[in-house]
Amino acid sequence: MLRSQFVLFLIVGGVAAAVNFGSRMLINQWTGYAWSVALAYCIGMATAFVLNRLFVFKQSTRPMRHQATWFVLVNAFALLQTLAVSVLLARIVFPALGFHWHPDAVAHMIGIMLPLVSSYFGHKYLSFRH
């Protein structure tokens, strides 16, 4: 069960990450990098909530408002991780290393992947527990 649930979580997370990443590229045309990462994260988070509720943690008996509250809190922690890593890599680490191949995109992808495991357990035991 854990393996299949975690695999579903990763698939849902992949879809939400694609939405996050694509919306960041679009939003970045009108805002700065950090703002576009943060706004895109919110769009990806909304996508992830709906998909996780429908496909991954459907056995949860908690009221939706509790699920949503915990989901936002778990993801606020993940957003801090994503934003810190994305900006640190794109603005400090990659320039220092001379890495110039789409540094914003690569940094953002790494930032999105970082909180996968902590988010799974946060959602399993806080957001969607039953």
mmCIF file with all atom_site columns, C-alpha atoms in Angstrom:
data_model
loop_
_atom_site.group_PDB
_atom_site.id
_atom_site.type_symbol
_atom_site.label_atom_id
_atom_site.label_alt_id
_atom_site.label_comp_id
_atom_site.label_asym_id
_atom_site.label_entity_id
_atom_site.label_seq_id
_atom_site.pdbx_PDB_ins_code
_atom_site.Cartn_x
_atom_site.Cartn_y
_atom_site.Cartn_z
_atom_site.occupancy
_atom_site.B_iso_or_equiv
_atom_site.pdbx_formal_charge
_atom_site.auth_seq_id
_atom_site.auth_comp_id
_atom_site.auth_asym_id
_atom_site.auth_atom_id
_atom_site.pdbx_PDB_model_num
ATOM 1   C CA . MET A 1 1   ? 0.000   0.000  0.000   1.00 0.00 ? 1   MET A CA 1
ATOM 2   C CA . LEU A 1 2   ? 2.733   2.475  0.969   1.00 0.00 ? 2   LEU A CA 1
ATOM 3   C CA . ARG A 1 3   ? 4.614   1.847  -2.239  1.00 0.00 ? 3   ARG A CA 1
ATOM 4   C CA . SER A 1 4   ? 1.599   2.212  -4.492  1.00 0.00 ? 4   SER A CA 1
ATOM 5   C CA . GLN A 1 5   ? 0.375   5.255  -2.581  1.00 0.00 ? 5   GLN A CA 1
ATOM 6   C CA . PHE A 1 6   ? 3.820   6.829  -2.757  1.00 0.00 ? 6   PHE A CA 1
ATOM 7   C CA . VAL A 1 7   ? 4.016   6.073  -6.490  1.00 0.00 ? 7   VAL A CA 1
ATOM 8   C CA . LEU A 1 8   ? 0.623   7.738  -7.004  1.00 0.00 ? 8   LEU A CA 1
ATOM 9   C CA . PHE A 1 9   ? 1.868   10.671 -4.908  1.00 0.00 ? 9   PHE A CA 1
ATOM 10  C CA . LEU A 1 10  ? 4.921   10.968 -7.154  1.00 0.00 ? 10  LEU A CA 1
ATOM 11  C CA . ILE A 1 11  ? 2.777   10.849 -10.304 1.00 0.00 ? 11  ILE A CA 1
ATOM 12  C CA . VAL A 1 12  ? 0.387   13.477 -8.950  1.00 0.00 ? 12  VAL A CA 1
ATOM 13  C CA . GLY A 1 13  ? 3.405   15.469 -7.802  1.00 0.00 ? 13  GLY A CA 1
ATOM 14  C CA . GLY A 1 14  ? 4.889   15.215 -11.286 1.00 0.00 ? 14  GLY A CA 1
ATOM 15  C CA . VAL A 1 15  ? 1.726   16.602 -12.843 1.00 0.00 ? 15  VAL A CA 1
ATOM 16  C CA . ALA A 1 16  ? 1.567   19.388 -10.264 1.00 0.00 ? 16  ALA A CA 1
ATOM 17  C CA . ALA A 1 17  ? 5.283   20.093 -10.772 1.00 0.00 ? 17  ALA A CA 1
ATOM 18  C CA . ALA A 1 18  ? 4.735   20.372 -14.532 1.00 0.00 ? 18  ALA A CA 1
ATOM 19  C CA . VAL A 1 19  ? 1.910   22.841 -13.896 1.00 0.00 ? 19  VAL A CA 1
ATOM 20  C CA . ASN A 1 20  ? 4.164   24.686 -11.421 1.00 0.00 ? 20  ASN A CA 1
ATOM 21  C CA . PHE A 1 21  ? 7.098   24.786 -13.829 1.00 0.00 ? 21  PHE A CA 1
ATOM 22  C CA . GLY A 1 22  ? 5.037   25.799 -16.863 1.00 0.00 ? 22  GLY A CA 1
ATOM 23  C CA . SER A 1 23  ? 3.183   28.521 -15.020 1.00 0.00 ? 23  SER A CA 1
ATOM 24  C CA . ARG A 1 24  ? 6.488   29.883 -13.643 1.00 0.00 ? 24  ARG A CA 1
ATOM 25  C CA . MET A 1 25  ? 7.792   30.288 -17.170 1.00 0.00 ? 25  MET A CA 1
ATOM 26  C CA . LEU A 1 26  ? 4.610   32.104 -18.167 1.00 0.00 ? 26  LEU A CA 1
ATOM 27  C CA . ILE A 1 27  ? 4.388   34.305 -15.049 1.00 0.00 ? 27  ILE A CA 1
ATOM 28  C CA . ASN A 1 28  ? 8.098   35.152 -15.292 1.00 0.00 ? 28  ASN A CA 1
ATOM 29  C CA . GLN A 1 29  ? 7.306   37.174 -18.414 1.00 0.00 ? 29  GLN A CA 1
ATOM 30  C CA . TRP A 1 30  ? 5.532   39.745 -16.210 1.00 0.00 ? 30  TRP A CA 1
ATOM 31  C CA . THR A 1 31  ? 7.257   39.454 -12.816 1.00 0.00 ? 31  THR A CA 1
ATOM 32  C CA . GLY A 1 32  ? 10.691  38.869 -11.338 1.00 0.00 ? 32  GLY A CA 1
ATOM 33  C CA . TYR A 1 33  ? 12.079  35.382 -10.841 1.00 0.00 ? 33  TYR A CA 1
ATOM 34  C CA . ALA A 1 34  ? 11.383  35.003 -7.100  1.00 0.00 ? 34  ALA A CA 1
ATOM 35  C CA . TRP A 1 35  ? 7.794   36.220 -7.488  1.00 0.00 ? 35  TRP A CA 1
ATOM 36  C CA . SER A 1 36  ? 7.182   33.925 -10.433 1.00 0.00 ? 36  SER A CA 1
ATOM 37  C CA . VAL A 1 37  ? 8.506   30.929 -8.444  1.00 0.00 ? 37  VAL A CA 1
ATOM 38  C CA . ALA A 1 38  ? 6.229   31.766 -5.507  1.00 0.00 ? 38  ALA A CA 1
ATOM 39  C CA . LEU A 1 39  ? 3.104   32.396 -7.618  1.00 0.00 ? 39  LEU A CA 1
ATOM 40  C CA . ALA A 1 40  ? 3.672   29.299 -9.738  1.00 0.00 ? 40  ALA A CA 1
ATOM 41  C CA . TYR A 1 41  ? 4.095   27.275 -6.557  1.00 0.00 ? 41  TYR A CA 1
ATOM 42  C CA . CYS A 1 42  ? 0.598   28.330 -5.462  1.00 0.00 ? 42  CYS A CA 1
ATOM 43  C CA . ILE A 1 43  ? -0.864  27.224 -8.790  1.00 0.00 ? 43  ILE A CA 1
ATOM 44  C CA . GLY A 1 44  ? 0.958   23.894 -8.558  1.00 0.00 ? 44  GLY A CA 1
ATOM 45  C CA . MET A 1 45  ? -0.182  23.502 -4.940  1.00 0.00 ? 45  MET A CA 1
ATOM 46  C CA . ALA A 1 46  ? -3.847  23.953 -5.869  1.00 0.00 ? 46  ALA A CA 1
ATOM 47  C CA . THR A 1 47  ? -3.426  21.359 -8.608  1.00 0.00 ? 47  THR A CA 1
ATOM 48  C CA . ALA A 1 48  ? -1.709  18.979 -6.184  1.00 0.00 ? 48  ALA A CA 1
ATOM 49  C CA . PHE A 1 49  ? -4.449  19.349 -3.556  1.00 0.00 ? 49  PHE A CA 1
ATOM 50  C CA . VAL A 1 50  ? -7.227  18.432 -5.948  1.00 0.00 ? 50  VAL A CA 1
ATOM 51  C CA . LEU A 1 51  ? -5.316  15.510 -7.499  1.00 0.00 ? 51  LEU A CA 1
ATOM 52  C CA . ASN A 1 52  ? -4.085  14.140 -4.145  1.00 0.00 ? 52  ASN A CA 1
ATOM 53  C CA . ARG A 1 53  ? -7.582  14.292 -2.718  1.00 0.00 ? 53  ARG A CA 1
ATOM 54  C CA . LEU A 1 54  ? -9.040  12.512 -5.750  1.00 0.00 ? 54  LEU A CA 1
ATOM 55  C CA . PHE A 1 55  ? -6.388  9.864  -6.401  1.00 0.00 ? 55  PHE A CA 1
ATOM 56  C CA . VAL A 1 56  ? -3.856  9.412  -3.593  1.00 0.00 ? 56  VAL A CA 1
ATOM 57  C CA . PHE A 1 57  ? -5.437  10.015 -0.181  1.00 0.00 ? 57  PHE A CA 1
ATOM 58  C CA . LYS A 1 58  ? -9.087  9.338  -0.993  1.00 0.00 ? 58  LYS A CA 1
ATOM 59  C CA . GLN A 1 59  ? -9.589  7.296  2.215   1.00 0.00 ? 59  GLN A CA 1
ATOM 60  C CA . SER A 1 60  ? -9.209  10.396 4.397   1.00 0.00 ? 60  SER A CA 1
ATOM 61  C CA . THR A 1 61  ? -12.201 11.092 6.616   1.00 0.00 ? 61  THR A CA 1
ATOM 62  C CA . ARG A 1 62  ? -11.110 14.570 7.717   1.00 0.00 ? 62  ARG A CA 1
ATOM 63  C CA . PRO A 1 63  ? -13.309 17.495 6.715   1.00 0.00 ? 63  PRO A CA 1
ATOM 64  C CA . MET A 1 64  ? -12.080 19.238 3.572   1.00 0.00 ? 64  MET A CA 1
ATOM 65  C CA . ARG A 1 65  ? -11.309 22.477 5.449   1.00 0.00 ? 65  ARG A CA 1
ATOM 66  C CA . HIS A 1 66  ? -8.932  20.559 7.760   1.00 0.00 ? 66  HIS A CA 1
ATOM 67  C CA . GLN A 1 67  ? -7.341  18.840 4.779   1.00 0.00 ? 67  GLN A CA 1
ATOM 68  C CA . ALA A 1 68  ? -6.913  22.160 3.000   1.00 0.00 ? 68  ALA A CA 1
ATOM 69  C CA . THR A 1 69  ? -5.515  23.913 6.076   1.00 0.00 ? 69  THR A CA 1
ATOM 70  C CA . TRP A 1 70  ? -2.904  21.223 6.715   1.00 0.00 ? 70  TRP A CA 1
ATOM 71  C CA . PHE A 1 71  ? -2.166  20.961 3.007   1.00 0.00 ? 71  PHE A CA 1
ATOM 72  C CA . VAL A 1 72  ? -1.369  24.674 2.880   1.00 0.00 ? 72  VAL A CA 1
ATOM 73  C CA . LEU A 1 73  ? 0.775   24.485 6.045   1.00 0.00 ? 73  LEU A CA 1
ATOM 74  C CA . VAL A 1 74  ? 2.787   21.488 4.782   1.00 0.00 ? 74  VAL A CA 1
ATOM 75  C CA . ASN A 1 75  ? 3.210   23.225 1.435   1.00 0.00 ? 75  ASN A CA 1
ATOM 76  C CA . ALA A 1 76  ? 4.209   26.536 3.034   1.00 0.00 ? 76  ALA A CA 1
ATOM 77  C CA . PHE A 1 77  ? 7.208   24.705 4.472   1.00 0.00 ? 77  PHE A CA 1
ATOM 78  C CA . ALA A 1 78  ? 7.885   23.137 1.059   1.00 0.00 ? 78  ALA A CA 1
ATOM 79  C CA . LEU A 1 79  ? 7.528   26.546 -0.617  1.00 0.00 ? 79  LEU A CA 1
ATOM 80  C CA . LEU A 1 80  ? 10.239  27.977 1.635   1.00 0.00 ? 80  LEU A CA 1
ATOM 81  C CA . GLN A 1 81  ? 12.496  25.075 0.652   1.00 0.00 ? 81  GLN A CA 1
ATOM 82  C CA . THR A 1 82  ? 11.670  25.480 -3.057  1.00 0.00 ? 82  THR A CA 1
ATOM 83  C CA . LEU A 1 83  ? 12.130  29.243 -3.077  1.00 0.00 ? 83  LEU A CA 1
ATOM 84  C CA . ALA A 1 84  ? 15.356  29.205 -1.069  1.00 0.00 ? 84  ALA A CA 1
ATOM 85  C CA . VAL A 1 85  ? 16.959  26.493 -3.199  1.00 0.00 ? 85  VAL A CA 1
ATOM 86  C CA . SER A 1 86  ? 15.765  27.969 -6.504  1.00 0.00 ? 86  SER A CA 1
ATOM 87  C CA . VAL A 1 87  ? 17.003  31.480 -5.766  1.00 0.00 ? 87  VAL A CA 1
ATOM 88  C CA . LEU A 1 88  ? 20.233  30.320 -4.104  1.00 0.00 ? 88  LEU A CA 1
ATOM 89  C CA . LEU A 1 89  ? 21.150  28.103 -7.051  1.00 0.00 ? 89  LEU A CA 1
ATOM 90  C CA . ALA A 1 90  ? 20.067  30.532 -9.803  1.00 0.00 ? 90  ALA A CA 1
ATOM 91  C CA . ARG A 1 91  ? 21.520  33.701 -8.294  1.00 0.00 ? 91  ARG A CA 1
ATOM 92  C CA . ILE A 1 92  ? 24.581  32.536 -6.335  1.00 0.00 ? 92  ILE A CA 1
ATOM 93  C CA . VAL A 1 93  ? 25.708  28.946 -6.918  1.00 0.00 ? 93  VAL A CA 1
ATOM 94  C CA . PHE A 1 94  ? 25.291  28.633 -10.679 1.00 0.00 ? 94  PHE A CA 1
ATOM 95  C CA . PRO A 1 95  ? 26.937  31.991 -11.489 1.00 0.00 ? 95  PRO A CA 1
ATOM 96  C CA . ALA A 1 96  ? 29.833  31.123 -9.162  1.00 0.00 ? 96  ALA A CA 1
ATOM 97  C CA . LEU A 1 97  ? 30.260  27.800 -10.983 1.00 0.00 ? 97  LEU A CA 1
ATOM 98  C CA . GLY A 1 98  ? 29.950  29.390 -14.415 1.00 0.00 ? 98  GLY A CA 1
ATOM 99  C CA . PHE A 1 99  ? 26.833  27.341 -15.134 1.00 0.00 ? 99  PHE A CA 1
ATOM 100 C CA . HIS A 1 100 ? 24.852  29.205 -17.818 1.00 0.00 ? 100 HIS A CA 1
ATOM 101 C CA . TRP A 1 101 ? 22.591  26.568 -19.413 1.00 0.00 ? 101 TRP A CA 1
ATOM 102 C CA . HIS A 1 102 ? 19.069  27.742 -18.446 1.00 0.00 ? 102 HIS A CA 1
ATOM 103 C CA . PRO A 1 103 ? 20.067  28.441 -14.826 1.00 0.00 ? 103 PRO A CA 1
ATOM 104 C CA . ASP A 1 104 ? 16.610  29.667 -13.741 1.00 0.00 ? 104 ASP A CA 1
ATOM 105 C CA . ALA A 1 105 ? 14.876  26.595 -15.177 1.00 0.00 ? 105 ALA A CA 1
ATOM 106 C CA . VAL A 1 106 ? 17.388  24.097 -13.770 1.00 0.00 ? 106 VAL A CA 1
ATOM 107 C CA . ALA A 1 107 ? 17.372  25.786 -10.354 1.00 0.00 ? 107 ALA A CA 1
ATOM 108 C CA . HIS A 1 108 ? 13.578  25.788 -10.269 1.00 0.00 ? 108 HIS A CA 1
ATOM 109 C CA . MET A 1 109 ? 13.368  22.097 -11.225 1.00 0.00 ? 109 MET A CA 1
ATOM 110 C CA . ILE A 1 110 ? 15.781  21.189 -8.428  1.00 0.00 ? 110 ILE A CA 1
ATOM 111 C CA . GLY A 1 111 ? 13.826  23.381 -6.012  1.00 0.00 ? 111 GLY A CA 1
ATOM 112 C CA . ILE A 1 112 ? 10.561  21.656 -6.929  1.00 0.00 ? 112 ILE A CA 1
ATOM 113 C CA . MET A 1 113 ? 12.016  18.168 -6.403  1.00 0.00 ? 113 MET A CA 1
ATOM 114 C CA . LEU A 1 114 ? 13.657  18.865 -3.050  1.00 0.00 ? 114 LEU A CA 1
ATOM 115 C CA . PRO A 1 115 ? 10.597  18.641 -0.758  1.00 0.00 ? 115 PRO A CA 1
ATOM 116 C CA . LEU A 1 116 ? 9.007   15.498 -2.280  1.00 0.00 ? 116 LEU A CA 1
ATOM 117 C CA . VAL A 1 117 ? 9.607   13.094 0.608   1.00 0.00 ? 117 VAL A CA 1
ATOM 118 C CA . SER A 1 118 ? 8.895   15.544 3.438   1.00 0.00 ? 118 SER A CA 1
ATOM 119 C CA . SER A 1 119 ? 5.688   16.615 1.687   1.00 0.00 ? 119 SER A CA 1
ATOM 120 C CA . TYR A 1 120 ? 4.504   13.029 1.257   1.00 0.00 ? 120 TYR A CA 1
ATOM 121 C CA . PHE A 1 121 ? 4.788   12.283 4.965   1.00 0.00 ? 121 PHE A CA 1
ATOM 122 C CA . GLY A 1 122 ? 3.348   15.664 5.909   1.00 0.00 ? 122 GLY A CA 1
ATOM 123 C CA . HIS A 1 123 ? 0.300   15.043 3.753   1.00 0.00 ? 123 HIS A CA 1
ATOM 124 C CA . LYS A 1 124 ? -0.067  11.393 4.769   1.00 0.00 ? 124 LYS A CA 1
ATOM 125 C CA . TYR A 1 125 ? 0.024   12.110 8.511   1.00 0.00 ? 125 TYR A CA 1
ATOM 126 C CA . LEU A 1 126 ? -1.313  15.666 8.689   1.00 0.00 ? 126 LEU A CA 1
ATOM 127 C CA . SER A 1 127 ? -3.306  16.764 5.647   1.00 0.00 ? 127 SER A CA 1
ATOM 128 C CA . PHE A 1 128 ? -5.110  13.547 4.706   1.00 0.00 ? 128 PHE A CA 1
ATOM 129 C CA . ARG A 1 129 ? -4.836  11.318 7.751   1.00 0.00 ? 129 ARG A CA 1
ATOM 130 C CA . HIS A 1 130 ? -7.832  9.134  8.534   1.00 0.00 ? 130 HIS A CA 1
#
